[in-house]
mmCIF file of C-alpha atoms in Angstrom:
data_model
loop_
_atom_site.group_PDB
_atom_site.id
_atom_site.type_symbol
_atom_site.label_atom_id
_atom_site.label_comp_id
_atom_site.label_asym_id
_atom_site.label_seq_id
_atom_site.Cartn_x
_atom_site.Cartn_y
_atom_site.Cartn_z
ATOM 1 C CA ASP A 107 47.121 31.661 -34.616
ATOM 2 C CA GLN A 108 49.541 30.237 -32.726
ATOM 3 C CA GLN A 109 49.497 27.069 -32.018
ATOM 4 C CA VAL A 110 52.617 26.705 -29.264
ATOM 5 C CA LYS A 111 52.804 29.480 -27.029
ATOM 6 C CA GLN A 112 56.012 31.261 -25.455
ATOM 7 C CA ASN A 113 54.789 34.057 -23.000
ATOM 8 C CA SER A 114 57.800 34.682 -21.771
ATOM 9 C CA PRO A 115 60.068 36.478 -23.957
ATOM 10 C CA SER A 116 63.098 36.868 -21.772
ATOM 11 C CA LEU A 117 64.525 35.326 -18.289
ATOM 12 C CA SER A 118 67.048 36.512 -16.046
ATOM 13 C CA VAL A 119 68.286 33.899 -13.600
ATOM 14 C CA GLN A 120 71.096 34.036 -11.578
ATOM 15 C CA GLU A 121 74.015 31.867 -11.824
ATOM 16 C CA GLY A 122 73.761 28.681 -10.039
ATOM 17 C CA ARG A 123 69.875 29.152 -9.412
ATOM 18 C CA ILE A 124 67.028 27.053 -11.108
ATOM 19 C CA SER A 125 65.753 28.466 -14.744
ATOM 20 C CA ILE A 126 62.508 27.192 -15.750
ATOM 21 C CA LEU A 127 61.054 28.149 -18.827
ATOM 22 C CA ASN A 128 57.445 27.905 -19.862
ATOM 23 C CA CYS A 129 55.378 26.943 -22.518
ATOM 24 C CA ASP A 130 51.519 25.981 -24.003
ATOM 25 C CA TYR A 131 50.304 24.279 -26.828
ATOM 26 C CA THR A 132 46.166 24.354 -28.125
ATOM 27 C CA ASN A 133 46.332 21.052 -30.085
ATOM 28 C CA SER A 134 45.137 18.020 -28.546
ATOM 29 C CA MET A 135 46.791 16.285 -31.323
ATOM 30 C CA PHE A 136 50.606 17.288 -30.184
ATOM 31 C CA ASP A 137 52.522 13.558 -28.606
ATOM 32 C CA TYR A 138 56.006 14.718 -28.295
ATOM 33 C CA PHE A 139 57.676 18.085 -28.099
ATOM 34 C CA LEU A 140 60.931 19.071 -27.781
ATOM 35 C CA TRP A 141 62.918 21.702 -26.678
ATOM 36 C CA TYR A 142 65.539 23.615 -28.665
ATOM 37 C CA LYS A 143 68.475 25.661 -27.470
ATOM 38 C CA LYS A 144 70.032 28.648 -30.675
ATOM 39 C CA TYR A 145 72.991 30.838 -29.694
ATOM 40 C CA PRO A 146 73.207 33.994 -32.183
ATOM 41 C CA ALA A 147 74.213 32.968 -35.960
ATOM 42 C CA GLU A 148 74.033 29.119 -35.570
ATOM 43 C CA GLY A 149 70.849 26.498 -35.690
ATOM 44 C CA PRO A 150 69.112 25.817 -33.128
ATOM 45 C CA THR A 151 70.515 22.568 -30.979
ATOM 46 C CA PHE A 152 67.651 19.795 -29.931
ATOM 47 C CA LEU A 153 68.060 19.332 -26.035
ATOM 48 C CA ILE A 154 65.301 17.692 -24.329
ATOM 49 C CA SER A 155 62.103 15.599 -25.275
ATOM 50 C CA ILE A 156 59.341 14.173 -23.732
ATOM 51 C CA SER A 157 56.411 11.760 -25.698
ATOM 52 C CA SER A 158 53.171 12.655 -24.288
ATOM 53 C CA ILE A 159 53.056 8.592 -23.242
ATOM 54 C CA LYS A 160 55.594 10.087 -19.706
ATOM 55 C CA ASP A 161 55.168 13.393 -17.060
ATOM 56 C CA LYS A 162 58.937 13.650 -16.999
ATOM 57 C CA ASN A 163 62.149 12.950 -18.403
ATOM 58 C CA GLU A 164 65.643 14.137 -17.499
ATOM 59 C CA ASP A 165 68.872 14.255 -19.175
ATOM 60 C CA GLY A 166 71.472 15.328 -16.623
ATOM 61 C CA ARG A 167 70.889 19.244 -15.325
ATOM 62 C CA PHE A 168 67.615 19.127 -18.104
ATOM 63 C CA THR A 169 64.148 18.059 -17.296
ATOM 64 C CA VAL A 170 60.917 18.336 -18.859
ATOM 65 C CA PHE A 171 57.890 18.480 -17.575
ATOM 66 C CA LEU A 172 54.898 17.583 -19.130
ATOM 67 C CA ASN A 173 51.281 18.605 -17.944
ATOM 68 C CA LYS A 174 48.521 17.325 -20.780
ATOM 69 C CA SER A 175 45.610 18.215 -18.602
ATOM 70 C CA ALA A 176 46.688 21.704 -18.873
ATOM 71 C CA LYS A 177 48.983 21.487 -22.205
ATOM 72 C CA HIS A 178 51.325 22.587 -20.812
ATOM 73 C CA LEU A 179 54.945 21.585 -20.057
ATOM 74 C CA SER A 180 57.894 23.533 -19.125
ATOM 75 C CA LEU A 181 61.959 23.351 -18.826
ATOM 76 C CA HIS A 182 63.821 23.370 -15.908
ATOM 77 C CA ILE A 183 67.881 23.668 -15.527
ATOM 78 C CA VAL A 184 69.462 23.273 -13.066
ATOM 79 C CA PRO A 185 71.967 24.601 -12.081
ATOM 80 C CA SER A 186 71.625 27.341 -14.308
ATOM 81 C CA GLN A 187 75.291 28.413 -16.403
ATOM 82 C CA PRO A 188 76.258 31.266 -18.016
ATOM 83 C CA GLY A 189 76.599 29.459 -21.098
ATOM 84 C CA ASP A 190 73.385 28.128 -20.879
ATOM 85 C CA SER A 191 72.306 31.949 -21.655
ATOM 86 C CA ALA A 192 71.185 31.799 -25.396
ATOM 87 C CA VAL A 193 66.993 31.446 -27.152
ATOM 88 C CA TYR A 194 64.578 28.890 -25.610
ATOM 89 C CA PHE A 195 62.104 26.960 -28.364
ATOM 90 C CA CYS A 196 59.272 24.856 -27.273
ATOM 91 C CA ALA A 197 57.943 22.907 -30.421
ATOM 92 C CA ALA A 198 55.737 20.077 -31.242
ATOM 93 C CA SER A 199 54.445 17.431 -33.046
ATOM 94 C CA ALA A 200 51.263 15.828 -34.004
ATOM 95 C CA ARG A 201 52.467 12.370 -35.695
ATOM 96 C CA ARG A 202 54.732 10.792 -35.322
ATOM 97 C CA GLY A 203 55.059 9.703 -38.917
ATOM 98 C CA TYR A 204 57.364 6.983 -40.303
ATOM 99 C CA GLY A 205 58.565 4.908 -38.795
ATOM 100 C CA GLY A 206 57.794 6.924 -35.044
ATOM 101 C CA SER A 207 59.532 9.375 -35.363
ATOM 102 C CA GLN A 208 58.380 13.154 -35.371
ATOM 103 C CA GLY A 209 56.902 14.700 -38.522
ATOM 104 C CA ASN A 210 57.779 18.836 -39.127
ATOM 105 C CA LEU A 211 57.510 20.443 -35.773
ATOM 106 C CA ILE A 212 55.365 22.718 -34.917
ATOM 107 C CA PHE A 213 57.636 25.899 -32.544
ATOM 108 C CA GLY A 214 57.143 28.523 -30.608
ATOM 109 C CA LYS A 215 58.661 31.992 -30.379
ATOM 110 C CA GLY A 216 61.956 31.334 -27.997
ATOM 111 C CA THR A 217 62.414 32.667 -24.566
ATOM 112 C CA LYS A 218 65.722 33.964 -24.214
ATOM 113 C CA LEU A 219 67.667 33.075 -21.299
ATOM 114 C CA SER A 220 70.214 35.279 -19.632
ATOM 115 C CA VAL A 221 72.569 33.970 -17.298
ATOM 116 C CA LYS A 222 74.205 36.032 -14.345
ATOM 117 C CA PRO A 223 77.545 35.135 -12.956
ATOM 118 C CA ASP B 369 80.341 14.193 -40.467
ATOM 119 C CA THR B 370 80.660 17.551 -39.719
ATOM 120 C CA GLY B 371 76.668 17.670 -38.678
ATOM 121 C CA VAL B 372 74.478 19.756 -41.362
ATOM 122 C CA SER B 373 76.400 21.699 -44.045
ATOM 123 C CA GLN B 374 74.013 25.105 -45.561
ATOM 124 C CA ASN B 375 75.603 27.337 -48.215
ATOM 125 C CA PRO B 376 76.232 29.888 -48.168
ATOM 126 C CA ARG B 377 75.964 32.235 -45.050
ATOM 127 C CA HIS B 378 74.580 35.064 -45.902
ATOM 128 C CA LYS B 379 72.961 36.082 -49.182
ATOM 129 C CA ILE B 380 72.215 39.543 -50.054
ATOM 130 C CA THR B 381 69.594 40.233 -53.218
ATOM 131 C CA LYS B 382 67.985 42.537 -55.187
ATOM 132 C CA ARG B 383 64.356 42.353 -54.950
ATOM 133 C CA GLY B 384 62.970 40.397 -58.173
ATOM 134 C CA GLN B 385 65.748 38.023 -58.101
ATOM 135 C CA ASN B 386 66.292 34.421 -58.177
ATOM 136 C CA VAL B 387 67.934 33.065 -55.631
ATOM 137 C CA THR B 388 68.621 29.207 -54.202
ATOM 138 C CA PHE B 389 70.479 27.596 -51.214
ATOM 139 C CA ARG B 390 71.992 24.052 -50.890
ATOM 140 C CA CYS B 391 71.914 22.501 -47.494
ATOM 141 C CA ASP B 392 73.655 19.067 -47.310
ATOM 142 C CA PRO B 393 72.507 16.516 -44.707
ATOM 143 C CA ILE B 394 74.096 13.985 -42.202
ATOM 144 C CA SER B 395 75.028 11.372 -44.656
ATOM 145 C CA GLU B 396 72.580 8.680 -43.717
ATOM 146 C CA HIS B 397 69.584 10.844 -42.436
ATOM 147 C CA ASN B 398 66.730 9.789 -44.866
ATOM 148 C CA ARG B 399 64.159 12.954 -44.294
ATOM 149 C CA LEU B 400 65.187 16.802 -44.757
ATOM 150 C CA TYR B 401 63.786 19.284 -43.994
ATOM 151 C CA TRP B 402 63.187 23.388 -44.728
ATOM 152 C CA TYR B 403 61.843 25.559 -42.003
ATOM 153 C CA ARG B 404 61.955 29.946 -42.212
ATOM 154 C CA GLN B 405 62.808 31.788 -39.481
ATOM 155 C CA THR B 406 62.246 35.908 -39.366
ATOM 156 C CA LEU B 407 62.762 38.497 -36.620
ATOM 157 C CA GLY B 408 61.336 37.357 -33.435
ATOM 158 C CA GLN B 409 59.305 34.687 -34.845
ATOM 159 C CA GLY B 410 60.710 30.427 -34.027
ATOM 160 C CA PRO B 411 61.465 28.572 -36.608
ATOM 161 C CA GLU B 412 58.535 28.103 -38.982
ATOM 162 C CA PHE B 413 57.992 24.936 -41.300
ATOM 163 C CA LEU B 414 58.138 25.179 -45.244
ATOM 164 C CA THR B 415 58.283 21.093 -46.407
ATOM 165 C CA TYR B 416 60.672 18.515 -45.792
ATOM 166 C CA PHE B 417 61.416 15.897 -47.474
ATOM 167 C CA GLN B 418 61.983 11.434 -46.993
ATOM 168 C CA ASN B 419 65.278 10.528 -49.751
ATOM 169 C CA GLU B 420 63.939 12.131 -52.773
ATOM 170 C CA ALA B 421 60.374 12.250 -52.580
ATOM 171 C CA GLN B 422 59.294 15.384 -51.511
ATOM 172 C CA LEU B 423 56.160 14.335 -48.482
ATOM 173 C CA GLU B 424 54.283 17.875 -47.290
ATOM 174 C CA LYS B 425 54.307 21.283 -47.626
ATOM 175 C CA SER B 426 53.637 24.191 -45.983
ATOM 176 C CA ARG B 427 50.896 26.610 -47.382
ATOM 177 C CA LEU B 428 54.431 29.338 -47.010
ATOM 178 C CA LEU B 429 55.140 27.507 -49.437
ATOM 179 C CA SER B 430 54.511 29.749 -52.673
ATOM 180 C CA ASP B 431 54.217 29.418 -55.871
ATOM 181 C CA ARG B 432 57.916 30.570 -56.631
ATOM 182 C CA PHE B 433 59.790 28.729 -54.123
ATOM 183 C CA SER B 434 61.107 24.940 -54.794
ATOM 184 C CA ALA B 435 62.870 22.515 -53.300
ATOM 185 C CA GLU B 436 64.404 19.687 -55.085
ATOM 186 C CA ARG B 437 66.391 16.347 -53.432
ATOM 187 C CA PRO B 438 67.410 14.611 -56.035
ATOM 188 C CA LYS B 439 69.756 11.335 -55.473
ATOM 189 C CA GLY B 440 67.894 11.394 -51.535
ATOM 190 C CA SER B 441 71.160 13.947 -50.481
ATOM 191 C CA PHE B 442 71.717 17.638 -50.385
ATOM 192 C CA SER B 443 69.305 19.391 -51.368
ATOM 193 C CA THR B 444 68.421 22.525 -52.863
ATOM 194 C CA LEU B 445 65.613 24.833 -52.526
ATOM 195 C CA GLU B 446 65.213 28.589 -54.883
ATOM 196 C CA ILE B 447 62.890 31.566 -54.410
ATOM 197 C CA GLN B 448 62.511 32.689 -57.963
ATOM 198 C CA ARG B 449 60.805 36.712 -57.893
ATOM 199 C CA THR B 450 61.893 37.504 -54.694
ATOM 200 C CA GLU B 451 60.585 39.465 -52.493
ATOM 201 C CA GLN B 452 61.580 42.324 -50.019
ATOM 202 C CA GLY B 453 59.093 39.895 -47.027
ATOM 203 C CA ASP B 454 61.502 36.959 -47.685
ATOM 204 C CA SER B 455 64.100 38.099 -45.843
ATOM 205 C CA ALA B 456 64.654 35.577 -43.253
ATOM 206 C CA MET B 457 67.281 32.638 -41.944
ATOM 207 C CA TYR B 458 66.178 29.935 -43.871
ATOM 208 C CA LEU B 459 67.360 26.534 -41.851
ATOM 209 C CA CYS B 460 67.514 23.387 -43.767
ATOM 210 C CA ALA B 461 67.587 20.395 -40.980
ATOM 211 C CA SER B 462 67.922 16.133 -41.461
ATOM 212 C CA SER B 463 66.905 13.020 -39.200
ATOM 213 C CA LEU B 464 66.391 9.666 -39.237
ATOM 214 C CA THR B 465 63.518 8.010 -39.425
ATOM 215 C CA GLN B 466 63.213 7.110 -36.566
ATOM 216 C CA GLY B 467 65.481 9.870 -34.791
ATOM 217 C CA THR B 468 64.999 11.621 -31.853
ATOM 218 C CA GLY B 469 65.191 15.403 -32.316
ATOM 219 C CA TYR B 470 67.038 17.343 -36.130
ATOM 220 C CA THR B 471 69.385 18.486 -36.402
ATOM 221 C CA PHE B 472 69.162 21.287 -38.045
ATOM 222 C CA GLY B 473 72.029 23.363 -39.908
ATOM 223 C CA SER B 474 73.768 27.104 -39.351
ATOM 224 C CA GLY B 475 71.168 28.284 -42.348
ATOM 225 C CA THR B 476 71.010 31.000 -45.105
ATOM 226 C CA ARG B 477 70.580 34.513 -43.229
ATOM 227 C CA LEU B 478 68.852 36.150 -46.999
ATOM 228 C CA THR B 479 68.582 40.034 -47.620
ATOM 229 C CA VAL B 480 66.241 40.975 -50.080
ATOM 230 C CA VAL B 481 67.272 44.851 -51.173
#
């Protein structure tokens, strides 16, 4: 049973346009959410995170939105660049762990983003 | 510090053999995690350490799997009597206790033939 769902396996966007990647979760205990980017033959790279006490977090071209009532989050990339082409994973944590950091993460299956020049 | 290092990058083994992977985390990171990723799936949590203490294990971690982190530095993940279903990418990550996102290594790709 998938607790974190990324229902779009792939997304194709034109360079310069906005990319919107979506993620749904089922566990209401999740209180911390993260997005990772993964290139082939590399490990996932942390992109951006958001705590459940916020509904938006922005870092440069990347913005994550959280809708707790809908148990939905999204990652917006604007403007999209060809170098953004990768697999994007949504992840969530149900515990703070020691000292406020996240405990173990539950990942979605990923969405492959292709940004065309 | 060049990040999280995993060795080997690739491992091909015959079914029934034992394999061991090594992870060297970022030196100041207290937490170390092992994940497994199969084709078309996201990373799945296996276990994590706070310093040398193994604090949580997933039920994915069968009795054939064992992880250690002696002295709270590098970690090893051993799989005994490998099966074809063990073929996957094994990812290690580390984080500060008060950190944000994990830093992942490049992974060890295991193929059991």
